[in-house]
Short mmCIF file of C-alpha atoms and ligand atoms in Angstrom, two decimals:
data_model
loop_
_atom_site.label_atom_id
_atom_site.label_comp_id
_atom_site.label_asym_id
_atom_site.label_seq_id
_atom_site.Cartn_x
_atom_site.Cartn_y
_atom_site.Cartn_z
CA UNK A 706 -94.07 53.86 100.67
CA UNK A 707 -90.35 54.03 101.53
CA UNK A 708 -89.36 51.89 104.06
CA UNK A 709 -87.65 54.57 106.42
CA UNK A 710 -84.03 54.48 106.98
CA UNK A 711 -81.69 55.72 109.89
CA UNK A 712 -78.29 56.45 108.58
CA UNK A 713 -75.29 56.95 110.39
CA UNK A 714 -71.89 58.95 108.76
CA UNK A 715 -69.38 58.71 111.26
CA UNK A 716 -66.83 60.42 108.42
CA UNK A 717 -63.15 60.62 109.91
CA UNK A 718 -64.42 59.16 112.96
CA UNK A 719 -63.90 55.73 114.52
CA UNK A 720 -60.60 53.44 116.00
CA UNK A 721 -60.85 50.08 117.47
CA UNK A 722 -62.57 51.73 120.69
CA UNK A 723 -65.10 52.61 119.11
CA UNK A 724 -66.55 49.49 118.02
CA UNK A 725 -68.18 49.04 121.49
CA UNK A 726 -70.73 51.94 119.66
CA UNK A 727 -71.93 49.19 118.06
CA UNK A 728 -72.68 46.53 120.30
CA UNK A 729 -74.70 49.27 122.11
CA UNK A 730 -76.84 49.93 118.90
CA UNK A 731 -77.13 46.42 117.98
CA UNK A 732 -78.63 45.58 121.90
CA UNK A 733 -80.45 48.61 121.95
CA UNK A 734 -82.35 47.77 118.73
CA UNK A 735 -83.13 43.69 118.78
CA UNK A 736 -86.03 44.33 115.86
CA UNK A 737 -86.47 47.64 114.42
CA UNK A 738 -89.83 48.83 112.71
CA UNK A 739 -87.18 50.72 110.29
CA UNK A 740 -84.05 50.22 108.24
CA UNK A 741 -80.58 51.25 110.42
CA UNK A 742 -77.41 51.53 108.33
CA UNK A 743 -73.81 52.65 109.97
CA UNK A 744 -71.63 53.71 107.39
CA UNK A 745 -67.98 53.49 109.32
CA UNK A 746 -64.74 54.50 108.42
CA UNK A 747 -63.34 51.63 105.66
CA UNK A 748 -60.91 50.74 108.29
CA UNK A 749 -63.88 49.56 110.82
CA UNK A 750 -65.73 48.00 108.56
CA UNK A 751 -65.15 44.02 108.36
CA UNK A 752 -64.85 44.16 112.28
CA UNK A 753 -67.99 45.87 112.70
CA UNK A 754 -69.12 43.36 109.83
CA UNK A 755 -67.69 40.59 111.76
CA UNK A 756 -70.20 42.13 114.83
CA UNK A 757 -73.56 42.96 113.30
CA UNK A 758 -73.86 39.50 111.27
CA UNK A 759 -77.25 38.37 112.22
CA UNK A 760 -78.45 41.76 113.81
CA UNK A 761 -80.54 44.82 111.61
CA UNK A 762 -77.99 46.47 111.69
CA UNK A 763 -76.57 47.33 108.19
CA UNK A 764 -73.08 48.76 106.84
CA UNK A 765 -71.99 51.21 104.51
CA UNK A 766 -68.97 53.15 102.85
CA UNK A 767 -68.34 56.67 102.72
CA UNK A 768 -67.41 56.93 99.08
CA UNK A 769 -66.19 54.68 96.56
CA UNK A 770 -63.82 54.71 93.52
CA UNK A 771 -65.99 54.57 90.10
CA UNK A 772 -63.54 51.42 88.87
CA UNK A 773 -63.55 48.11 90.35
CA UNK A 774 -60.07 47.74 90.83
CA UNK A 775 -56.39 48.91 89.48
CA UNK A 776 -53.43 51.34 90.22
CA UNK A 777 -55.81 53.54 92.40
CA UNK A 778 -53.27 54.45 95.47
CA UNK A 779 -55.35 55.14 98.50
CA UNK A 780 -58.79 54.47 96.83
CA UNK A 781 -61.38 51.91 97.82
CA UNK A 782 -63.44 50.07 95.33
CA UNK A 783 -67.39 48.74 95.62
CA UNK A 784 -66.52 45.37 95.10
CA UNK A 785 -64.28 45.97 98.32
CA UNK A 786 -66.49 47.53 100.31
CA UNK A 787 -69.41 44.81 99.55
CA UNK A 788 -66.30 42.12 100.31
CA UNK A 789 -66.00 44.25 103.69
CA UNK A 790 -69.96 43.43 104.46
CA UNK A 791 -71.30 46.58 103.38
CA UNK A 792 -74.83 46.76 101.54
CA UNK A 793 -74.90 50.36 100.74
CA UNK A 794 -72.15 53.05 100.27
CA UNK A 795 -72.45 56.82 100.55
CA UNK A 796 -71.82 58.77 97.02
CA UNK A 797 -70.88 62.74 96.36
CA UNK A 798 -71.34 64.11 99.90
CA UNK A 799 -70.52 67.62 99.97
CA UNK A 800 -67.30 66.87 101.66
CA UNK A 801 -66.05 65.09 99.20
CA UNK A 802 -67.77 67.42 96.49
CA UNK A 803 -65.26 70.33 98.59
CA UNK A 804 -62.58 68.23 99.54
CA UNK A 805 -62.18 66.28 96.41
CA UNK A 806 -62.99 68.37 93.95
CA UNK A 807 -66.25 66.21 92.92
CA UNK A 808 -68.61 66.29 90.01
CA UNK A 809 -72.20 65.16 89.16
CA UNK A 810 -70.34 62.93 86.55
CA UNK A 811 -68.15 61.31 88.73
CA UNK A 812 -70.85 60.62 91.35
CA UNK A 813 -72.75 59.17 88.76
CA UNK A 814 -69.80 56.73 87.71
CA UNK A 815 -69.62 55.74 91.17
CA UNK A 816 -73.12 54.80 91.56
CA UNK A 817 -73.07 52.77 88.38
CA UNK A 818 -69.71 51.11 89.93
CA UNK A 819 -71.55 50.60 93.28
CA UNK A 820 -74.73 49.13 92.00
CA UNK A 821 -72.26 46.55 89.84
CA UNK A 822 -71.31 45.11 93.35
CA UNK A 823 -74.39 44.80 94.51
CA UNK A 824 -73.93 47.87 97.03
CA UNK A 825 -76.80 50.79 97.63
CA UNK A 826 -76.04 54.23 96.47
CA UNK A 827 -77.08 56.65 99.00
CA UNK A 828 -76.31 59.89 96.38
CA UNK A 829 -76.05 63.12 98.37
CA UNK A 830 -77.50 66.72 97.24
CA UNK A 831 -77.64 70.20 98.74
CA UNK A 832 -77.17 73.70 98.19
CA UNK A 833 -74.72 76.06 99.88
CA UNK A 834 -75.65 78.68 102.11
CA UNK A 835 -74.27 81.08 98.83
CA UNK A 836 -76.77 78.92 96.82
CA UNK A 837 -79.83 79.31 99.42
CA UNK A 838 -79.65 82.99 99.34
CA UNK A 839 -79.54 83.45 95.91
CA UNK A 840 -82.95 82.23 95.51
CA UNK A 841 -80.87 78.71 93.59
CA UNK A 842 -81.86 75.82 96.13
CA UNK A 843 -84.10 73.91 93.84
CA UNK A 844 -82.59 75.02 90.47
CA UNK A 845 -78.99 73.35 92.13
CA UNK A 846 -80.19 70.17 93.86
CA UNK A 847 -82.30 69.79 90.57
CA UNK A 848 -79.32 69.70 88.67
CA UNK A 849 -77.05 67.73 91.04
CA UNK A 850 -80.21 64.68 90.86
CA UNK A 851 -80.22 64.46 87.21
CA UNK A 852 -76.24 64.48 86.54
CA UNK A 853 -75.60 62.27 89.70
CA UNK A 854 -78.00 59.51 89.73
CA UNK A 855 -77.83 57.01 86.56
CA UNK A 856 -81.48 56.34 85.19
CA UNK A 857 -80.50 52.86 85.31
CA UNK A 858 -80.25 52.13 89.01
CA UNK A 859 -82.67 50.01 90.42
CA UNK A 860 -82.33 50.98 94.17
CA UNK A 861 -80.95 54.29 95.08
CA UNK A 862 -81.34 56.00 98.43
CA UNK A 863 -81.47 60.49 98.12
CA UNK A 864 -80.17 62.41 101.07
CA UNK A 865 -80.90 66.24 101.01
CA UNK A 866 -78.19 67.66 102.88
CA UNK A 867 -77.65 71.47 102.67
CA UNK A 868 -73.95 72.29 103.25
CA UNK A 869 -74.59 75.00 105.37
CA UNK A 870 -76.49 72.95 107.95
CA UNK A 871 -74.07 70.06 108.54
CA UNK A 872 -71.78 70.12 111.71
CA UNK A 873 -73.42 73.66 112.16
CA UNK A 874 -76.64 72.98 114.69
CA UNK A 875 -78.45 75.05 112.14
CA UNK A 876 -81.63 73.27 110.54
CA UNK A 877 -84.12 75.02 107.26
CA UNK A 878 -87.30 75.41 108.63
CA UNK A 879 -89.76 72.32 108.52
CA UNK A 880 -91.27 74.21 105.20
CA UNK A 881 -87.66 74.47 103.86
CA UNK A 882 -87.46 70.55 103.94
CA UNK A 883 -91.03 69.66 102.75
CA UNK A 884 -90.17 71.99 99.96
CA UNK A 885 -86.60 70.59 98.51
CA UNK A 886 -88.24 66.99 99.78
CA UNK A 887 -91.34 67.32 97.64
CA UNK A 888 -89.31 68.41 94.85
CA UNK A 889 -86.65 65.67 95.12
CA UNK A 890 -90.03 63.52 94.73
CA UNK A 891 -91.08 65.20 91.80
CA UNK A 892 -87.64 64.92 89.59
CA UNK A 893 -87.30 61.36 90.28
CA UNK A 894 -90.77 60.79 88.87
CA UNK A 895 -89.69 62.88 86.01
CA UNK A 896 -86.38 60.68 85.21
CA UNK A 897 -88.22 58.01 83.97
CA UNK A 898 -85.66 55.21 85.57
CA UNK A 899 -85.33 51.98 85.96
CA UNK A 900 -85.83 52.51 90.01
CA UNK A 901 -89.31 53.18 91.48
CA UNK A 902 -89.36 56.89 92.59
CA UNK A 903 -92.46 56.15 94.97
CA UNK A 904 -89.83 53.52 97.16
CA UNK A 905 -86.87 55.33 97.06
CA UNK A 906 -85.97 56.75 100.75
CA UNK A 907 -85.38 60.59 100.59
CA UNK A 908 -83.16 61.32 103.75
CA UNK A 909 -82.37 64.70 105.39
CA UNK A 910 -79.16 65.44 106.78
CA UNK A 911 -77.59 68.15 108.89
CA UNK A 912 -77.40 68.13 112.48
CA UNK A 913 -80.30 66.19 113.18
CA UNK A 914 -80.46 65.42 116.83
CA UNK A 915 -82.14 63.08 119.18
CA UNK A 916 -84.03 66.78 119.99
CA UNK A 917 -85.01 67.77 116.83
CA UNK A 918 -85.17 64.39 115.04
CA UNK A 919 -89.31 63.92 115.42
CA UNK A 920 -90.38 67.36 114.24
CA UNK A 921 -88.40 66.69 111.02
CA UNK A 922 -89.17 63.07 110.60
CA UNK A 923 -93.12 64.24 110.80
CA UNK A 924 -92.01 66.21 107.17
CA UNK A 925 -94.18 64.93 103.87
CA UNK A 926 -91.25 62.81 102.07
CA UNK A 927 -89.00 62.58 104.51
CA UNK A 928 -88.10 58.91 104.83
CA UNK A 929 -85.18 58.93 107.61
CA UNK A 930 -81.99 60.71 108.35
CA UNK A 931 -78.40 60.49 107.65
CA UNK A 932 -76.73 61.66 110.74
CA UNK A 933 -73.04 62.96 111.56
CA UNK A 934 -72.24 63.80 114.96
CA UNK A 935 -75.12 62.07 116.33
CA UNK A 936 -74.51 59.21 114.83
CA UNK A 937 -71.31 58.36 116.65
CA UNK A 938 -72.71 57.91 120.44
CA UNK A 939 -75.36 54.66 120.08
CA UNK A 940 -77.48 56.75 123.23
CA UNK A 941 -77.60 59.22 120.83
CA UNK A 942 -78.21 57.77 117.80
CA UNK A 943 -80.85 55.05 119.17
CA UNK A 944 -82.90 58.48 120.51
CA UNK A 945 -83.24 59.27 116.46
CA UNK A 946 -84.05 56.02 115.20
CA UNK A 947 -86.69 55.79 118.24
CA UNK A 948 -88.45 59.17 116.68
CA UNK A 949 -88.04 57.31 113.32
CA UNK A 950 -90.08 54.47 114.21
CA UNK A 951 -92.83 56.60 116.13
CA UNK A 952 -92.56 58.43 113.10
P1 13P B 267 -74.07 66.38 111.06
O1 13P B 267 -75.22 65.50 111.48
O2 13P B 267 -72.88 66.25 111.95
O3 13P B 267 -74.53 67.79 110.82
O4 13P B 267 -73.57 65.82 109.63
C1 13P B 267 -74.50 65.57 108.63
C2 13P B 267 -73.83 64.85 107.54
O5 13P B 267 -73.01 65.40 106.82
C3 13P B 267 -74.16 63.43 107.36
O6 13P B 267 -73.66 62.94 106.16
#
């Protein structure tokens, strides 16, 4: 089994005020039953390292450059993010997929990168809202798995996020998930990888809430969340990871 994982995105979120976030979700959650990861803006991250030292709580990046270092203006490398105290970084989220132009390719260069410092891919997937109606959902997050995640990793985390329920308050049905989660299941079996596809935590995303958080998290496959908005207020977040332990 998975060991279940709350994740929090906080994206383009985050100043020095915000740290307090954290001391709230560190106090609040002394000796989880579950993994909790906070994956910060890069410029919060060594000072919210410099606070969860010795507590569950783990970091991550957002996204990572697929070299380790060089004339990269503006870009953020593994080995700087694992410097930074981060143990896992977030890889081709559809924001950066839209924003950045990003391919199944690149995502997969910057999991090899991460993995070479040490870090924890947590490779995104999910289907547009074009893609859903078209009847695609599977055919697309099939393909995004096998060109974005290298056979050789030995510890990946998979987050199903469809693009048209994040930041929206729209969920897929509980069906909806168990299907695109049992599938997910079924292709990493089929890769034949160095990872093992029976421990590999497959997370949902898009606008889970402290509300809704229990009916999903009762889903065959679904090992944990990765959270925007809700991850950003610790009374909200510490409601999901609560479901996630009763879970
Ligand atoms: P929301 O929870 O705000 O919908 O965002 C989901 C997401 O994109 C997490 O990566």
């Amino acid at each position: 089994m998975p060991k279940k994982l709350a994740a929090g995105n906080w994206k383009m979120n985050g100043l020095a005020a915000e740290l307090s976030e954290i001391d709230a979700l560190t106090a609040a959650h002394p000796d989880p039953s579950c993994d909790i990861l906070i994956c910060p803006p890069a410029t919060l991250l060594s000072r919210m390292a410099d606070r969860t030292g010795g507590t569950a709580i783990k970091l991550g990046g957002q996204d990572c450059h697929e070299a380790a270092s060089g004339a990269h203006t503006g870009d953020v490398s593994a080995p700087m993010l694992a410097d930074a105290g981060a143990s896992h970084v977030i890889l081709g989220h559809s924001e950066r997929r839209a924003d950045h132009g990003e391919t199944d390719g690149l995502v997969s260069a910057k999991a090899g990168a991460a993995a070479a410092a040490g870090l924890v891919p947590v490779i995104c997937v999910g289907e547009t809202l074009e893609e859903r109606e078209a009847g695609e959902t599977l055919a697309i997050v099939g393909r995004q798995l096998r060109g974005s995640v290298p056979g050789a990793l030995s510890t990946l985390v998979i987050a199903y996020e469809p693009v048209w329920a994040i930041g929206t308050g729209k969920v897929p049905s509980i069906e909806e998930i168990g299907e695109v989660h049992g599938f997910i299941r079924a292709e990493l079996r089929g890769m034949g990888a160095a990872f093992d596809p029976g421990a590999t935590p497959i997370l949902y995303g898009g606008s889970v809430k402290p509300g809704n958080a229990a009916e999903i998290f009762a889903v065959a496959d679904v090992d944990g969340a990765l959270v925007g908005g809700a991850s950003l207020k610790a009374s909200d977040f510490s409601g999901i990871i609560a479901s996630l332990e009763a879970a």
